[in-house]
Every structure is written in structure tokens, then in C-alpha cells.
PDB file of C-alpha atoms in Angstrom:
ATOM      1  CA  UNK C 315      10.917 -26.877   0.987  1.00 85.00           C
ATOM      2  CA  UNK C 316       7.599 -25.780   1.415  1.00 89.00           C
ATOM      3  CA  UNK C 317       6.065 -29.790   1.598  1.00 90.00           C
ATOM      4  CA  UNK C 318       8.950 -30.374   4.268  1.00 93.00           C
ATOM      5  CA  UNK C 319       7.822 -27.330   6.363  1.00 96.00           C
ATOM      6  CA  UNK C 320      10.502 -24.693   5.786  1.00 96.00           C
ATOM      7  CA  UNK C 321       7.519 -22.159   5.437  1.00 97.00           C
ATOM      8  CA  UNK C 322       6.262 -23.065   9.296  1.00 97.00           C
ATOM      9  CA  UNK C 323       9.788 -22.997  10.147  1.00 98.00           C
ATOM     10  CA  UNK C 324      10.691 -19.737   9.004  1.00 98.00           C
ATOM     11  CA  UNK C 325       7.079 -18.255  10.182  1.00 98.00           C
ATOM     12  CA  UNK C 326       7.379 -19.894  13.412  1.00 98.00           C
ATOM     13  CA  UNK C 327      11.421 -18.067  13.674  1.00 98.00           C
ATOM     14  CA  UNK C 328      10.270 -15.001  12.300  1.00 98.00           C
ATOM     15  CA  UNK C 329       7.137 -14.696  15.516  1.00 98.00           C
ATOM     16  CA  UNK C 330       9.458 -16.434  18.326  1.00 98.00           C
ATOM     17  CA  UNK C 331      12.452 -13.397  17.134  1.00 98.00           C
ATOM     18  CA  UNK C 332      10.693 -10.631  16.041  1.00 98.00           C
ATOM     19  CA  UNK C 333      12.833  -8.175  17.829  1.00 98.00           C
ATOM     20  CA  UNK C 334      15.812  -9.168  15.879  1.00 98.00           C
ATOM     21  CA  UNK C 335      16.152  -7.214  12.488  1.00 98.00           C
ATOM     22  CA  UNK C 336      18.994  -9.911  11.558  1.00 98.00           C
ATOM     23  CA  UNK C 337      16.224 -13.284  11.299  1.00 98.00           C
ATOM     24  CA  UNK C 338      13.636 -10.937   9.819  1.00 98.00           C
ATOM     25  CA  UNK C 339      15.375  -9.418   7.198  1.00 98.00           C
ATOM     26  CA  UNK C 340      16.684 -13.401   6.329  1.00 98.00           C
ATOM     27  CA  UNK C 341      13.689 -14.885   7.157  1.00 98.00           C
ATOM     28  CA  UNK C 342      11.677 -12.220   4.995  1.00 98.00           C
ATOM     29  CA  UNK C 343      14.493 -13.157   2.360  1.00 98.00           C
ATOM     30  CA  UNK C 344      13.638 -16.765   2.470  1.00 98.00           C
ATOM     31  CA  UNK C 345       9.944 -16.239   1.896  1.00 98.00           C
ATOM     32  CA  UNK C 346      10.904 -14.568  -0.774  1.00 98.00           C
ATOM     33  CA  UNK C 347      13.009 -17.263  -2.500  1.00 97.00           C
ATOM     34  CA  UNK C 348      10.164 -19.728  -1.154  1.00 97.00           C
ATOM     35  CA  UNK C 349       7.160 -18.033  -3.215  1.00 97.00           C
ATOM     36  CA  UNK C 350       8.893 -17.739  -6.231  1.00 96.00           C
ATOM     37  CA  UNK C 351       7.060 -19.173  -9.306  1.00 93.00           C
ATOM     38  CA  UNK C 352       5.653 -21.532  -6.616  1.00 96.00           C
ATOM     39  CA  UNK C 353       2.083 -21.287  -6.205  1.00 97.00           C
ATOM     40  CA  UNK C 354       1.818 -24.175  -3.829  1.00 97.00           C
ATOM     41  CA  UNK C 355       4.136 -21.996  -1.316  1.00 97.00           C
ATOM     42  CA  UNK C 356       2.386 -18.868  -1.887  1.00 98.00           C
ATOM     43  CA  UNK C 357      -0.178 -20.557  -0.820  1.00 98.00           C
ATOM     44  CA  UNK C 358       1.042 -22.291   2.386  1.00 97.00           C
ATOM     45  CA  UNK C 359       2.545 -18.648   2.938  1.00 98.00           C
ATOM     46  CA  UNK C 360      -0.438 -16.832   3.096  1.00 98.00           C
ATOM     47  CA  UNK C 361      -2.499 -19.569   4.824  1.00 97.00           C
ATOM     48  CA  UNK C 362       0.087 -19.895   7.768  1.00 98.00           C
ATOM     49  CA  UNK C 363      -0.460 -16.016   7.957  1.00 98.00           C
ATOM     50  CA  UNK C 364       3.078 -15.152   6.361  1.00 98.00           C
ATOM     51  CA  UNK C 365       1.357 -11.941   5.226  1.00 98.00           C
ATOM     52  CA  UNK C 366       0.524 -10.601   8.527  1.00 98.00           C
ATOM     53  CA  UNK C 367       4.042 -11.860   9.811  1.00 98.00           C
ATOM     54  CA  UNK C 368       6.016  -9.848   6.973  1.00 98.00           C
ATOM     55  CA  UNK C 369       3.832  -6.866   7.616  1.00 98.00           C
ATOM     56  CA  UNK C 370       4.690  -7.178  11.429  1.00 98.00           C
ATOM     57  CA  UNK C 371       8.701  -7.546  10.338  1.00 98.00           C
ATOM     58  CA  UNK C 372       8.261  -3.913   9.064  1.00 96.00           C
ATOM     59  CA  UNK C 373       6.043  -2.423  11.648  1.00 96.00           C
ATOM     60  CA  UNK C 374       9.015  -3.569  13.871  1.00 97.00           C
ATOM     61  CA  UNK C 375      11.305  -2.506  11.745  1.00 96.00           C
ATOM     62  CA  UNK C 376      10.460   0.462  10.136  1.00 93.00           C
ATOM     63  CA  UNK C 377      14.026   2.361  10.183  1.00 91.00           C
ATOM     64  CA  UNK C 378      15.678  -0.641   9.139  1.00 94.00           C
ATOM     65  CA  UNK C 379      16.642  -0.434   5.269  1.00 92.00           C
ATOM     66  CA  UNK C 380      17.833  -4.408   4.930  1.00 95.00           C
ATOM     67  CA  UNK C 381      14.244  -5.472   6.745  1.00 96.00           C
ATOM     68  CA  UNK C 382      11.947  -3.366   4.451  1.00 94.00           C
ATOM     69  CA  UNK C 383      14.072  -3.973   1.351  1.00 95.00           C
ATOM     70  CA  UNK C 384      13.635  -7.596   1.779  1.00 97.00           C
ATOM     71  CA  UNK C 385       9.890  -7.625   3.254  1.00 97.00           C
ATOM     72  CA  UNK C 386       8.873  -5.340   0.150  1.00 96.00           C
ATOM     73  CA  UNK C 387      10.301  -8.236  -1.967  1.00 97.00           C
ATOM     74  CA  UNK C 388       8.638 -10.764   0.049  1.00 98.00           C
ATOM     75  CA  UNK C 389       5.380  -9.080  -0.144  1.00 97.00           C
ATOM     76  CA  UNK C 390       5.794  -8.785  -4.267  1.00 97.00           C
ATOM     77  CA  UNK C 391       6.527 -12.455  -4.431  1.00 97.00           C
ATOM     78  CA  UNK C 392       4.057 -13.751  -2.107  1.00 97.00           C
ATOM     79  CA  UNK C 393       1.116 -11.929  -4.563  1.00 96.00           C
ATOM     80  CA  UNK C 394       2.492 -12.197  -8.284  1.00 96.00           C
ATOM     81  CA  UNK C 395      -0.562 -14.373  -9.236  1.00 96.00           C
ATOM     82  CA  UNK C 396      -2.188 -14.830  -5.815  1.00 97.00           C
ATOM     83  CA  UNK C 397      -5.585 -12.984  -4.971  1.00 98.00           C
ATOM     84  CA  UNK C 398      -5.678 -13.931  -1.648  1.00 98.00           C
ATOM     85  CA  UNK C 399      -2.718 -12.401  -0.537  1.00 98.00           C
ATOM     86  CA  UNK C 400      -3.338  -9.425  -2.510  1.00 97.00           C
ATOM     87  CA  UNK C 401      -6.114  -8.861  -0.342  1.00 97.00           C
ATOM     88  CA  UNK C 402      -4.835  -9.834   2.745  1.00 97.00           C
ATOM     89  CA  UNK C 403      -2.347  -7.215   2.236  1.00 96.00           C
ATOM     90  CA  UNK C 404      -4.793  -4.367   1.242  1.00 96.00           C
ATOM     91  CA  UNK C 405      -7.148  -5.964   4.378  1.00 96.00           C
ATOM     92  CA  UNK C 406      -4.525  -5.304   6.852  1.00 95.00           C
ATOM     93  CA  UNK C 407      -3.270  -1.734   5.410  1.00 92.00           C
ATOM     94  CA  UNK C 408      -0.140  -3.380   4.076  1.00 95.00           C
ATOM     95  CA  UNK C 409       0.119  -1.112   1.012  1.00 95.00           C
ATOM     96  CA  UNK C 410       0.585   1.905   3.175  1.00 94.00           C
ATOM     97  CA  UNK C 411       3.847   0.157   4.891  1.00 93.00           C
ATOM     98  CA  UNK C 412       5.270  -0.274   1.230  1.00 94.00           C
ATOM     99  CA  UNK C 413       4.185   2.727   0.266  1.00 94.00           C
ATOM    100  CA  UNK C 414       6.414   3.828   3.453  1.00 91.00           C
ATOM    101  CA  UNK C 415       9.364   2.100   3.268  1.00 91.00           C
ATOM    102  CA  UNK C 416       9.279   3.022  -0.758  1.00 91.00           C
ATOM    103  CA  UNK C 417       9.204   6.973   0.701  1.00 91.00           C
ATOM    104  CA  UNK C 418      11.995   6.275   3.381  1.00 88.00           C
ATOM    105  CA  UNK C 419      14.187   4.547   0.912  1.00 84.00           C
ATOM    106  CA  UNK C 420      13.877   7.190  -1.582  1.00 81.00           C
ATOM    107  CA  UNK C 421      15.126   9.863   1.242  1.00 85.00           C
ATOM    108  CA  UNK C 422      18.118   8.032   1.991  1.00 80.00           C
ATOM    109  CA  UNK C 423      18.888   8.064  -1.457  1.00 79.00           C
ATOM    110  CA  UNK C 424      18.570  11.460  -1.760  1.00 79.00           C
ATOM    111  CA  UNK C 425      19.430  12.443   1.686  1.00 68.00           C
TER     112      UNK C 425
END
């Protein structure tokens, strides 16, 4: 998928919709499934900027439980075994959004 351009194509979906919670909380999904045990797509992920797109998903997003649930796993996916988008995350103050949307979730559950 990655080699065919589904990682452009869902970055490029993600930027041109980024009002709808609907494509980001798939497209977030997708990335997900994308940089799964796949280094080569982590990769292509994080040099497209996929990072800064995921973050921008939740910044959007922020009330939206589906969106952050599925960014968060995005995020996780995107830097098992990847240094640069471990630090592209902690560049762009992406561990305060997860830190965030892990405090949010935890008050619905216990709302």
C-alpha cells in the first residue's frame, strides 16, 4: 500500500478534509494499519509529515473520542521502533495532546 501511494493518499484526504471528524478518525485508522510492523511505511509516514497531520486531526478534534482514540493509536504505531517520529512528536509538543486525550478519555469513563 505504502509503494502504491495509499500513505500520500490518505495524508493528502486527511489535509484537503480536516474539518470532518468522520475521514480523520478513518484516515488516522488507516495510518495505523499502514505502520504496522512496516518500517518502510513508518517511514514514508513520517517523511510525508503524517506526524504533524495526526497531531493536527486532534488539535481539530479535541472533544471527539473516535478521532483521539484512533490518532493515539496512530501515533503509537507510527513510533514503535522509529526515532524520527519519536522526535517529531516530542518536537511539535505531541506528547501533551496524548497526554490530553488520555485525561479526557479517562473523565468520560468516570464521568
Amino acid at each position: 500500500i505504502g509503494e502504491a501511494g495509499g500513505v500520500a493518499l490518505v495524508l493528502t484526504a486527511m489535509r484537503a478534509h480536516d474539518t470532518s471528524s468522520g475521514v480523520q478518525e478513518k484516515a488516522c485508522a488507516a495510518l495505523c494499519c499502514f505502520a504496522a510492523n512496516h518500517a518502510a511505511n513508518k517511514s514514508r509516514i513520517g517523511e510525508a509529515g503524517g506526524v504533524d497531520v495526526v497531531l493536527s486531526a486532534m488539535r481539530a478534534h479535541k472533544t471527539n473520542a473516535s478521532v483521539q482514540k484512533q490518532a493515539c493509536g496512530a501515533l503509537q504505531r507510527m513510533c514503535v521502533n522509529h526515532a524520527a517520529n519519536k522526535t517529531r512528536i516530542v518536537e511539535v509538543d505531541g506528547i501533551d495532546l496524548v497526554l490530553l486525550a488520555a485525561v479526557r478519555a479517562h473523565e468520560r469513563w468516570h464521568a
